PDB file of C-alpha atoms in Angstrom:
ATOM      1  CA  UNK A   1      39.186 165.093  88.848  1.00  0.00           C
ATOM      2  CA  UNK A   2      36.810 162.957  87.078  1.00  0.00           C
ATOM      3  CA  UNK A   3      35.028 162.748  83.620  1.00  0.00           C
ATOM      4  CA  UNK A   4      31.900 163.476  86.027  1.00  0.00           C
ATOM      5  CA  UNK A   5      33.490 166.979  85.452  1.00  0.00           C
ATOM      6  CA  UNK A   6      34.223 168.078  82.155  1.00  0.00           C
ATOM      7  CA  UNK A   7      31.512 166.042  80.730  1.00  0.00           C
ATOM      8  CA  UNK A   8      29.363 168.391  83.175  1.00  0.00           C
ATOM      9  CA  UNK A   9      31.766 171.912  81.745  1.00  0.00           C
ATOM     10  CA  UNK A  10      31.359 170.910  78.573  1.00  0.00           C
ATOM     11  CA  UNK A  11      27.491 170.581  78.889  1.00  0.00           C
ATOM     12  CA  UNK A  12      26.809 173.511  80.391  1.00  0.00           C
ATOM     13  CA  UNK A  13      28.350 175.670  77.483  1.00  0.00           C
ATOM     14  CA  UNK A  14      26.460 173.750  74.932  1.00  0.00           C
ATOM     15  CA  UNK A  15      23.297 174.395  77.390  1.00  0.00           C
ATOM     16  CA  UNK A  16      24.244 177.536  77.507  1.00  0.00           C
ATOM     17  CA  UNK A  17      23.823 177.907  81.609  1.00  0.00           C
ATOM     18  CA  UNK A  18      23.945 176.117  84.805  1.00  0.00           C
ATOM     19  CA  UNK A  19      19.415 175.611  84.922  1.00  0.00           C
ATOM     20  CA  UNK A  20      19.763 174.193  81.535  1.00  0.00           C
ATOM     21  CA  UNK A  21      22.326 171.364  81.597  1.00  0.00           C
ATOM     22  CA  UNK A  22      21.340 170.513  85.056  1.00  0.00           C
ATOM     23  CA  UNK A  23      18.251 169.293  83.700  1.00  0.00           C
ATOM     24  CA  UNK A  24      19.453 167.636  80.569  1.00  0.00           C
ATOM     25  CA  UNK A  25      22.295 166.060  83.306  1.00  0.00           C
ATOM     26  CA  UNK A  26      19.156 165.106  85.085  1.00  0.00           C
ATOM     27  CA  UNK A  27      20.914 166.688  88.591  1.00  0.00           C
ATOM     28  CA  UNK A  28      19.890 169.436  91.466  1.00  0.00           C
ATOM     29  CA  UNK A  29      21.457 172.919  89.962  1.00  0.00           C
ATOM     30  CA  UNK A  30      23.338 172.688  92.797  1.00  0.00           C
ATOM     31  CA  UNK A  31      25.090 170.317  91.472  1.00  0.00           C
ATOM     32  CA  UNK A  32      26.406 171.362  88.765  1.00  0.00           C
ATOM     33  CA  UNK A  33      27.386 174.400  90.523  1.00  0.00           C
ATOM     34  CA  UNK A  34      29.872 172.605  92.740  1.00  0.00           C
ATOM     35  CA  UNK A  35      31.389 170.641  89.789  1.00  0.00           C
ATOM     36  CA  UNK A  36      32.169 173.592  87.758  1.00  0.00           C
ATOM     37  CA  UNK A  37      33.067 175.227  91.116  1.00  0.00           C
ATOM     38  CA  UNK A  38      35.968 171.512  91.934  1.00  0.00           C
ATOM     39  CA  UNK A  39      36.792 171.802  87.636  1.00  0.00           C
ATOM     40  CA  UNK A  40      37.685 175.891  88.681  1.00  0.00           C
ATOM     41  CA  UNK A  41      39.774 175.364  92.010  1.00  0.00           C
ATOM     42  CA  UNK A  42      41.589 171.738  91.100  1.00  0.00           C
ATOM     43  CA  UNK A  43      43.279 174.031  88.327  1.00  0.00           C
ATOM     44  CA  UNK A  44      43.293 177.362  89.472  1.00  0.00           C
ATOM     45  CA  UNK A  45      41.409 178.686  86.646  1.00  0.00           C
ATOM     46  CA  UNK A  46      37.953 180.702  86.460  1.00  0.00           C
ATOM     47  CA  UNK A  47      35.861 179.121  83.336  1.00  0.00           C
ATOM     48  CA  UNK A  48      33.200 181.147  83.066  1.00  0.00           C
ATOM     49  CA  UNK A  49      32.536 185.321  83.768  1.00  0.00           C
ATOM     50  CA  UNK A  50      28.710 186.338  85.382  1.00  0.00           C
ATOM     51  CA  UNK A  51      26.462 187.928  82.742  1.00  0.00           C
ATOM     52  CA  UNK A  52      23.700 189.871  85.042  1.00  0.00           C
ATOM     53  CA  UNK A  53      22.669 185.539  84.980  1.00  0.00           C
ATOM     54  CA  UNK A  54      24.329 184.936  82.231  1.00  0.00           C
ATOM     55  CA  UNK A  55      27.216 183.234  81.886  1.00  0.00           C
ATOM     56  CA  UNK A  56      29.512 183.640  79.129  1.00  0.00           C
ATOM     57  CA  UNK A  57      32.885 181.285  78.480  1.00  0.00           C
ATOM     58  CA  UNK A  58      35.804 183.032  79.576  1.00  0.00           C
ATOM     59  CA  UNK A  59      38.954 182.729  77.879  1.00  0.00           C
ATOM     60  CA  UNK A  60      40.686 179.773  80.093  1.00  0.00           C
ATOM     61  CA  UNK A  61      37.828 178.465  79.056  1.00  0.00           C
ATOM     62  CA  UNK A  62      37.286 179.081  75.671  1.00  0.00           C
ATOM     63  CA  UNK A  63      40.937 176.991  75.993  1.00  0.00           C
ATOM     64  CA  UNK A  64      39.774 174.424  77.996  1.00  0.00           C
ATOM     65  CA  UNK A  65      36.240 173.346  76.097  1.00  0.00           C
ATOM     66  CA  UNK A  66      37.949 171.366  72.974  1.00  0.00           C
ATOM     67  CA  UNK A  67      39.618 169.757  74.675  1.00  0.00           C
ATOM     68  CA  UNK A  68      37.731 169.121  77.405  1.00  0.00           C
ATOM     69  CA  UNK A  69      34.890 167.447  74.647  1.00  0.00           C
ATOM     70  CA  UNK A  70      38.138 165.940  72.583  1.00  0.00           C
ATOM     71  CA  UNK A  71      38.576 164.384  76.696  1.00  0.00           C
ATOM     72  CA  UNK A  72      34.806 163.811  77.255  1.00  0.00           C
ATOM     73  CA  UNK A  73      34.145 162.001  73.363  1.00  0.00           C
ATOM     74  CA  UNK A  74      36.990 159.376  73.885  1.00  0.00           C
ATOM     75  CA  UNK A  75      35.416 158.529  76.684  1.00  0.00           C
ATOM     76  CA  UNK A  76      32.330 158.070  75.251  1.00  0.00           C
ATOM     77  CA  UNK A  77      34.197 155.912  72.803  1.00  0.00           C
ATOM     78  CA  UNK A  78      36.095 153.715  75.422  1.00  0.00           C
ATOM     79  CA  UNK A  79      32.834 152.566  76.558  1.00  0.00           C
ATOM     80  CA  UNK A  80      31.317 151.572  73.246  1.00  0.00           C
ATOM     81  CA  UNK A  81      33.576 148.677  72.682  1.00  0.00           C
ATOM     82  CA  UNK A  82      34.733 147.677  76.330  1.00  0.00           C
ATOM     83  CA  UNK A  83      30.461 147.365  75.836  1.00  0.00           C
ATOM     84  CA  UNK A  84      31.252 145.235  72.722  1.00  0.00           C
ATOM     85  CA  UNK A  85      34.601 143.529  74.084  1.00  0.00           C
ATOM     86  CA  UNK A  86      31.425 142.302  76.200  1.00  0.00           C
ATOM     87  CA  UNK A  87      29.257 141.727  73.741  1.00  0.00           C
ATOM     88  CA  UNK A  88      31.075 140.434  70.664  1.00  0.00           C
ATOM     89  CA  UNK A  89      33.948 138.689  72.575  1.00  0.00           C
ATOM     90  CA  UNK A  90      37.665 138.642  70.327  1.00  0.00           C
ATOM     91  CA  UNK A  91      40.620 136.210  70.054  1.00  0.00           C
ATOM     92  CA  UNK A  92      43.422 136.370  68.989  1.00  0.00           C
ATOM     93  CA  UNK A  93      45.367 132.267  68.718  1.00  0.00           C
ATOM     94  CA  UNK A  94      48.445 131.197  67.170  1.00  0.00           C
ATOM     95  CA  UNK A  95      49.504 127.858  65.322  1.00  0.00           C
ATOM     96  CA  UNK A  96      52.245 126.107  64.231  1.00  0.00           C
ATOM     97  CA  UNK A  97      52.602 125.816  60.586  1.00  0.00           C
ATOM     98  CA  UNK A  98      51.231 122.244  61.063  1.00  0.00           C
ATOM     99  CA  UNK A  99      49.207 122.559  63.797  1.00  0.00           C
ATOM    100  CA  UNK A 100      47.779 125.497  61.528  1.00  0.00           C
ATOM    101  CA  UNK A 101      46.749 123.442  58.844  1.00  0.00           C
ATOM    102  CA  UNK A 102      46.083 119.704  60.644  1.00  0.00           C
ATOM    103  CA  UNK A 103      43.437 121.600  63.311  1.00  0.00           C
ATOM    104  CA  UNK A 104      42.566 125.449  63.285  1.00  0.00           C
ATOM    105  CA  UNK A 105      40.358 124.434  61.040  1.00  0.00           C
ATOM    106  CA  UNK A 106      38.462 122.121  63.124  1.00  0.00           C
ATOM    107  CA  UNK A 107      39.056 123.917  66.737  1.00  0.00           C
ATOM    108  CA  UNK A 108      38.124 127.191  64.776  1.00  0.00           C
ATOM    109  CA  UNK A 109      34.201 126.388  64.486  1.00  0.00           C
ATOM    110  CA  UNK A 110      33.972 124.258  67.817  1.00  0.00           C
ATOM    111  CA  UNK A 111      35.241 128.007  68.861  1.00  0.00           C
ATOM    112  CA  UNK A 112      32.713 130.081  66.245  1.00  0.00           C
ATOM    113  CA  UNK A 113      29.826 127.904  67.658  1.00  0.00           C
ATOM    114  CA  UNK A 114      30.044 127.273  71.072  1.00  0.00           C
ATOM    115  CA  UNK A 115      31.432 131.137  71.788  1.00  0.00           C
ATOM    116  CA  UNK A 116      29.135 133.582  71.341  1.00  0.00           C
ATOM    117  CA  UNK A 117      29.647 135.969  69.146  1.00  0.00           C
ATOM    118  CA  UNK A 118      33.159 134.980  69.162  1.00  0.00           C
ATOM    119  CA  UNK A 119      35.653 137.365  66.532  1.00  0.00           C
ATOM    120  CA  UNK A 120      39.061 134.952  65.970  1.00  0.00           C
ATOM    121  CA  UNK A 121      42.051 136.157  64.614  1.00  0.00           C
ATOM    122  CA  UNK A 122      44.748 132.906  63.724  1.00  0.00           C
ATOM    123  CA  UNK A 123      47.906 134.038  62.833  1.00  0.00           C
ATOM    124  CA  UNK A 124      49.746 131.181  61.808  1.00  0.00           C
ATOM    125  CA  UNK A 125      53.735 131.397  61.358  1.00  0.00           C
ATOM    126  CA  UNK A 126      56.111 128.981  63.016  1.00  0.00           C
ATOM    127  CA  UNK A 127      57.095 128.012  66.377  1.00  0.00           C
ATOM    128  CA  UNK A 128      59.102 130.793  67.207  1.00  0.00           C
ATOM    129  CA  UNK A 129      56.947 133.371  65.408  1.00  0.00           C
ATOM    130  CA  UNK A 130      53.674 132.365  67.370  1.00  0.00           C
ATOM    131  CA  UNK A 131      55.783 132.091  70.789  1.00  0.00           C
ATOM    132  CA  UNK A 132      57.008 136.216  70.687  1.00  0.00           C
ATOM    133  CA  UNK A 133      53.294 137.062  69.990  1.00  0.00           C
ATOM    134  CA  UNK A 134      52.564 135.188  72.829  1.00  0.00           C
ATOM    135  CA  UNK A 135      54.987 137.076  74.923  1.00  0.00           C
ATOM    136  CA  UNK A 136      54.787 141.029  72.937  1.00  0.00           C
ATOM    137  CA  UNK A 137      50.667 140.657  73.632  1.00  0.00           C
ATOM    138  CA  UNK A 138      49.788 139.629  69.878  1.00  0.00           C
ATOM    139  CA  UNK A 139      48.091 137.043  70.886  1.00  0.00           C
ATOM    140  CA  UNK A 140      46.109 135.217  73.631  1.00  0.00           C
ATOM    141  CA  UNK A 141      47.787 131.883  73.117  1.00  0.00           C
ATOM    142  CA  UNK A 142      48.557 129.317  70.674  1.00  0.00           C
ATOM    143  CA  UNK A 143      49.509 125.563  69.662  1.00  0.00           C
ATOM    144  CA  UNK A 144      52.790 125.168  68.728  1.00  0.00           C
ATOM    145  CA  UNK A 145      55.117 121.758  67.873  1.00  0.00           C
ATOM    146  CA  UNK A 146      58.232 120.536  69.509  1.00  0.00           C
ATOM    147  CA  UNK A 147      60.810 122.576  71.737  1.00  0.00           C
ATOM    148  CA  UNK A 148      59.134 125.428  73.577  1.00  0.00           C
ATOM    149  CA  UNK A 149      61.170 128.634  75.905  1.00  0.00           C
ATOM    150  CA  UNK A 150      60.877 129.208  79.312  1.00  0.00           C
ATOM    151  CA  UNK A 151      59.224 132.531  78.983  1.00  0.00           C
ATOM    152  CA  UNK A 152      55.432 131.061  78.072  1.00  0.00           C
ATOM    153  CA  UNK A 153      53.359 128.093  80.031  1.00  0.00           C
ATOM    154  CA  UNK A 154      52.181 125.380  78.691  1.00  0.00           C
ATOM    155  CA  UNK A 155      50.602 121.709  78.896  1.00  0.00           C
ATOM    156  CA  UNK A 156      51.293 118.911  76.828  1.00  0.00           C
ATOM    157  CA  UNK A 157      48.146 118.750  73.454  1.00  0.00           C
ATOM    158  CA  UNK A 158      49.385 115.541  70.696  1.00  0.00           C
ATOM    159  CA  UNK A 159      52.262 115.263  69.081  1.00  0.00           C
ATOM    160  CA  UNK A 160      53.296 113.845  66.051  1.00  0.00           C
ATOM    161  CA  UNK A 161      56.855 112.930  64.016  1.00  0.00           C
ATOM    162  CA  UNK A 162      58.923 113.536  61.081  1.00  0.00           C
ATOM    163  CA  UNK A 163      59.274 111.760  57.723  1.00  0.00           C
ATOM    164  CA  UNK A 164      62.209 112.025  55.628  1.00  0.00           C
ATOM    165  CA  UNK A 165      59.706 111.549  52.242  1.00  0.00           C
ATOM    166  CA  UNK A 166      61.118 111.557  47.986  1.00  0.00           C
ATOM    167  CA  UNK A 167      60.410 110.978  45.195  1.00  0.00           C
ATOM    168  CA  UNK A 168      60.207 107.708  44.254  1.00  0.00           C
ATOM    169  CA  UNK A 169      62.592 107.635  41.829  1.00  0.00           C
ATOM    170  CA  UNK A 170      64.858 109.654  43.244  1.00  0.00           C
ATOM    171  CA  UNK A 171      67.955 108.314  43.650  1.00  0.00           C
ATOM    172  CA  UNK A 172      68.520 106.744  47.902  1.00  0.00           C
ATOM    173  CA  UNK A 173      68.343 104.585  50.231  1.00  0.00           C
ATOM    174  CA  UNK A 174      65.320 102.902  51.263  1.00  0.00           C
ATOM    175  CA  UNK A 175      66.715 103.476  54.655  1.00  0.00           C
ATOM    176  CA  UNK A 176      69.384 105.339  57.033  1.00  0.00           C
ATOM    177  CA  UNK A 177      71.214 106.893  59.254  1.00  0.00           C
ATOM    178  CA  UNK A 178      72.169 110.348  60.653  1.00  0.00           C
ATOM    179  CA  UNK A 179      75.165 110.180  58.820  1.00  0.00           C
ATOM    180  CA  UNK A 180      73.605 109.385  55.853  1.00  0.00           C
ATOM    181  CA  UNK A 181      70.140 111.732  55.938  1.00  0.00           C
ATOM    182  CA  UNK A 182      72.839 114.565  56.581  1.00  0.00           C
ATOM    183  CA  UNK A 183      74.852 114.035  53.913  1.00  0.00           C
ATOM    184  CA  UNK A 184      71.869 113.990  50.760  1.00  0.00           C
ATOM    185  CA  UNK A 185      70.116 116.595  49.203  1.00  0.00           C
ATOM    186  CA  UNK A 186      67.474 118.138  52.395  1.00  0.00           C
ATOM    187  CA  UNK A 187      64.271 120.060  51.689  1.00  0.00           C
ATOM    188  CA  UNK A 188      64.302 121.555  54.458  1.00  0.00           C
ATOM    189  CA  UNK A 189      61.775 124.543  56.886  1.00  0.00           C
ATOM    190  CA  UNK A 190      63.050 127.170  58.274  1.00  0.00           C
ATOM    191  CA  UNK A 191      65.692 127.837  60.909  1.00  0.00           C
ATOM    192  CA  UNK A 192      63.009 128.382  63.750  1.00  0.00           C
ATOM    193  CA  UNK A 193      60.675 126.070  63.217  1.00  0.00           C
ATOM    194  CA  UNK A 194      60.042 123.304  64.996  1.00  0.00           C
ATOM    195  CA  UNK A 195      60.585 120.585  62.252  1.00  0.00           C
ATOM    196  CA  UNK A 196      64.146 121.729  60.948  1.00  0.00           C
ATOM    197  CA  UNK A 197      65.389 122.960  65.440  1.00  0.00           C
ATOM    198  CA  UNK A 198      64.029 119.147  66.402  1.00  0.00           C
ATOM    199  CA  UNK A 199      66.453 117.757  62.904  1.00  0.00           C
ATOM    200  CA  UNK A 200      69.261 119.973  63.795  1.00  0.00           C
ATOM    201  CA  UNK A 201      69.578 119.214  67.151  1.00  0.00           C
ATOM    202  CA  UNK A 202      69.159 115.128  66.357  1.00  0.00           C
ATOM    203  CA  UNK A 203      71.770 115.148  63.581  1.00  0.00           C
ATOM    204  CA  UNK A 204      74.537 117.629  66.729  1.00  0.00           C
ATOM    205  CA  UNK A 205      74.486 114.090  68.543  1.00  0.00           C
ATOM    206  CA  UNK A 206      76.852 113.147  65.858  1.00  0.00           C
ATOM    207  CA  UNK A 207      78.195 115.910  64.916  1.00  0.00           C
ATOM    208  CA  UNK A 208      76.321 116.840  62.204  1.00  0.00           C
ATOM    209  CA  UNK A 209      75.138 120.045  60.876  1.00  0.00           C
ATOM    210  CA  UNK A 210      72.352 119.571  58.041  1.00  0.00           C
ATOM    211  CA  UNK A 211      73.310 121.619  54.676  1.00  0.00           C
ATOM    212  CA  UNK A 212      69.801 121.768  52.809  1.00  0.00           C
ATOM    213  CA  UNK A 213      69.645 122.332  48.853  1.00  0.00           C
ATOM    214  CA  UNK A 214      66.366 124.190  49.293  1.00  0.00           C
ATOM    215  CA  UNK A 215      64.544 126.439  52.896  1.00  0.00           C
ATOM    216  CA  UNK A 216      61.539 126.909  52.507  1.00  0.00           C
ATOM    217  CA  UNK A 217      58.979 127.728  55.767  1.00  0.00           C
ATOM    218  CA  UNK A 218      55.851 126.621  54.087  1.00  0.00           C
ATOM    219  CA  UNK A 219      55.395 123.070  54.530  1.00  0.00           C
ATOM    220  CA  UNK A 220      53.776 122.868  49.917  1.00  0.00           C
ATOM    221  CA  UNK A 221      57.046 124.783  49.669  1.00  0.00           C
ATOM    222  CA  UNK A 222      59.002 121.191  50.325  1.00  0.00           C
ATOM    223  CA  UNK A 223      56.099 118.425  48.999  1.00  0.00           C
ATOM    224  CA  UNK A 224      56.161 119.878  45.775  1.00  0.00           C
ATOM    225  CA  UNK A 225      60.502 120.325  45.450  1.00  0.00           C
ATOM    226  CA  UNK A 226      60.301 116.151  46.905  1.00  0.00           C
ATOM    227  CA  UNK A 227      57.946 115.619  44.694  1.00  0.00           C
ATOM    228  CA  UNK A 228      59.636 117.277  41.298  1.00  0.00           C
ATOM    229  CA  UNK A 229      62.820 115.498  43.040  1.00  0.00           C
ATOM    230  CA  UNK A 230      64.903 117.406  44.502  1.00  0.00           C
ATOM    231  CA  UNK A 231      65.739 116.097  47.159  1.00  0.00           C
ATOM    232  CA  UNK A 232      64.287 114.348  50.376  1.00  0.00           C
ATOM    233  CA  UNK A 233      61.709 116.335  52.573  1.00  0.00           C
ATOM    234  CA  UNK A 234      61.757 115.803  56.469  1.00  0.00           C
ATOM    235  CA  UNK A 235      58.114 116.563  57.547  1.00  0.00           C
ATOM    236  CA  UNK A 236      55.677 115.506  59.955  1.00  0.00           C
ATOM    237  CA  UNK A 237      54.027 112.533  59.074  1.00  0.00           C
ATOM    238  CA  UNK A 238      50.344 114.107  58.994  1.00  0.00           C
ATOM    239  CA  UNK A 239      51.238 116.717  55.550  1.00  0.00           C
ATOM    240  CA  UNK A 240      52.925 114.094  53.803  1.00  0.00           C
ATOM    241  CA  UNK A 241      50.659 110.522  54.458  1.00  0.00           C
ATOM    242  CA  UNK A 242      48.725 111.223  51.700  1.00  0.00           C
ATOM    243  CA  UNK A 243      51.215 111.555  49.383  1.00  0.00           C
ATOM    244  CA  UNK A 244      52.355 108.359  49.769  1.00  0.00           C
ATOM    245  CA  UNK A 245      48.771 106.364  49.285  1.00  0.00           C
ATOM    246  CA  UNK A 246      48.852 107.858  46.474  1.00  0.00           C
ATOM    247  CA  UNK A 247      52.603 107.303  45.218  1.00  0.00           C
ATOM    248  CA  UNK A 248      53.532 110.792  44.605  1.00  0.00           C
ATOM    249  CA  UNK A 249      56.563 110.332  47.543  1.00  0.00           C
ATOM    250  CA  UNK A 250      58.321 107.608  49.271  1.00  0.00           C
ATOM    251  CA  UNK A 251      59.258 107.441  53.184  1.00  0.00           C
ATOM    252  CA  UNK A 252      63.026 107.096  54.099  1.00  0.00           C
ATOM    253  CA  UNK A 253      63.842 105.788  56.986  1.00  0.00           C
ATOM    254  CA  UNK A 254      65.869 107.382  59.343  1.00  0.00           C
ATOM    255  CA  UNK A 255      67.544 104.576  61.793  1.00  0.00           C
ATOM    256  CA  UNK A 256      68.998 105.917  65.267  1.00  0.00           C
ATOM    257  CA  UNK A 257      67.377 109.633  64.370  1.00  0.00           C
ATOM    258  CA  UNK A 258      64.353 110.426  66.617  1.00  0.00           C
ATOM    259  CA  UNK A 259      61.790 113.049  64.977  1.00  0.00           C
ATOM    260  CA  UNK A 260      58.823 112.537  67.748  1.00  0.00           C
ATOM    261  CA  UNK A 261      57.544 115.645  68.468  1.00  0.00           C
ATOM    262  CA  UNK A 262      55.157 117.264  70.956  1.00  0.00           C
ATOM    263  CA  UNK A 263      52.376 119.402  70.911  1.00  0.00           C
ATOM    264  CA  UNK A 264      51.928 122.111  73.598  1.00  0.00           C
ATOM    265  CA  UNK A 265      48.872 124.500  74.067  1.00  0.00           C
ATOM    266  CA  UNK A 266      51.566 127.713  75.892  1.00  0.00           C
ATOM    267  CA  UNK A 267      49.987 130.757  76.671  1.00  0.00           C
ATOM    268  CA  UNK A 268      52.266 134.290  77.979  1.00  0.00           C
ATOM    269  CA  UNK A 269      53.247 132.935  81.911  1.00  0.00           C
ATOM    270  CA  UNK A 270      50.386 135.679  84.499  1.00  0.00           C
ATOM    271  CA  UNK A 271      48.229 135.901  81.447  1.00  0.00           C
ATOM    272  CA  UNK A 272      44.625 136.921  83.072  1.00  0.00           C
ATOM    273  CA  UNK A 273      42.001 135.198  80.628  1.00  0.00           C
ATOM    274  CA  UNK A 274      38.975 136.528  79.982  1.00  0.00           C
ATOM    275  CA  UNK A 275      36.042 134.172  79.897  1.00  0.00           C
ATOM    276  CA  UNK A 276      35.250 133.604  76.237  1.00  0.00           C
ATOM    277  CA  UNK A 277      39.465 133.219  76.379  1.00  0.00           C
ATOM    278  CA  UNK A 278      39.358 130.141  78.916  1.00  0.00           C
ATOM    279  CA  UNK A 279      35.937 128.873  77.172  1.00  0.00           C
ATOM    280  CA  UNK A 280      38.550 129.066  74.325  1.00  0.00           C
ATOM    281  CA  UNK A 281      41.432 127.747  76.330  1.00  0.00           C
ATOM    282  CA  UNK A 282      39.188 124.947  77.733  1.00  0.00           C
ATOM    283  CA  UNK A 283      37.501 123.481  74.444  1.00  0.00           C
ATOM    284  CA  UNK A 284      40.946 123.235  73.527  1.00  0.00           C
ATOM    285  CA  UNK A 285      42.549 121.526  75.859  1.00  0.00           C
ATOM    286  CA  UNK A 286      39.218 118.760  76.289  1.00  0.00           C
ATOM    287  CA  UNK A 287      39.909 117.861  72.295  1.00  0.00           C
ATOM    288  CA  UNK A 288      36.231 119.536  72.374  1.00  0.00           C
ATOM    289  CA  UNK A 289      35.582 119.952  68.532  1.00  0.00           C
TER     290      UNK A 289
END
C-alpha cells in the first residue's frame, strides 16, 4: 500500500463517487476502482456499499476515513517541508567559547552570503557540549579547541595559546612555574571546557591540582574578575590582548607549562552532508571569510 491508495480513498469520499474522483485525480475511472479494490483486499475490509449507482461509506469506511485524511495531510506537509528544505537549507553549527567570539561572526556572514537562502543556527558552548551535540545529531559540525574524543571526525583548523593574566595591581610575580601558578588564587573556566582541561592536564604532569577561587562558564566573567583583582585568570590570548594593551591586565609568564592549543573542525563519523553543509564546511576549512 502507498500514499496513492489513501489519497484515492479520501478523494472518492470527498467527491462523492468514483467518476468525479477520477476527474479530480486526472486518471481513468477503472484505475480509481482498482485502487479502492486493492485497498480493501489488502486490509480485508469493505470501505463502500453500493446503493444503485451511488457509493455509501461502510462502517469500516467511516472509521478509517479520518485516519486516511490525517495520513494524506501529514504526507503533504512532509512534501512541503522537504521541498522547502531543498530551497532553504538549514545549518546547525557549534563553536567553543573562544571560536564563537573570534571566528563565528565572520564565518556566519560568509555562509549566508555564499549559500542562497541559508538559515543558520549556532550553538556556543564548551568543547564537551559541542561534541555531545554533534554525536547526538543536534549539530551538523562544529569548531572547537583543545582535546577531542575519538567519537568524531576532525580536521585541524588553527590554534592559539592560553595566557595567565591578572590586574596590574594584583600581587603576583612576573613569571612562575607550574607549582607557583597552582598556589595562586585562580580564576578558571568550568571542567569540560578546553582551556580548563588543558591547564589541568599540564598541572597533572607535575602531580599538581588547580584549586580555583572562581569558576565560570563564560570568559567575560573571568576577565571581569581578573580586572577587579580577584586572582589570576587563564584564558586565550586573543581574548585578553586588548585588555593587556589598555593596561587593564598584565600577563604572568609561565615557565615549563605548555598551553598551546589546536583548533579542530569536527563532525560525526559517517555524517552525510547535504550540498549546503558541504559548501559551508569547505568555506570553513578554506578560511574563505
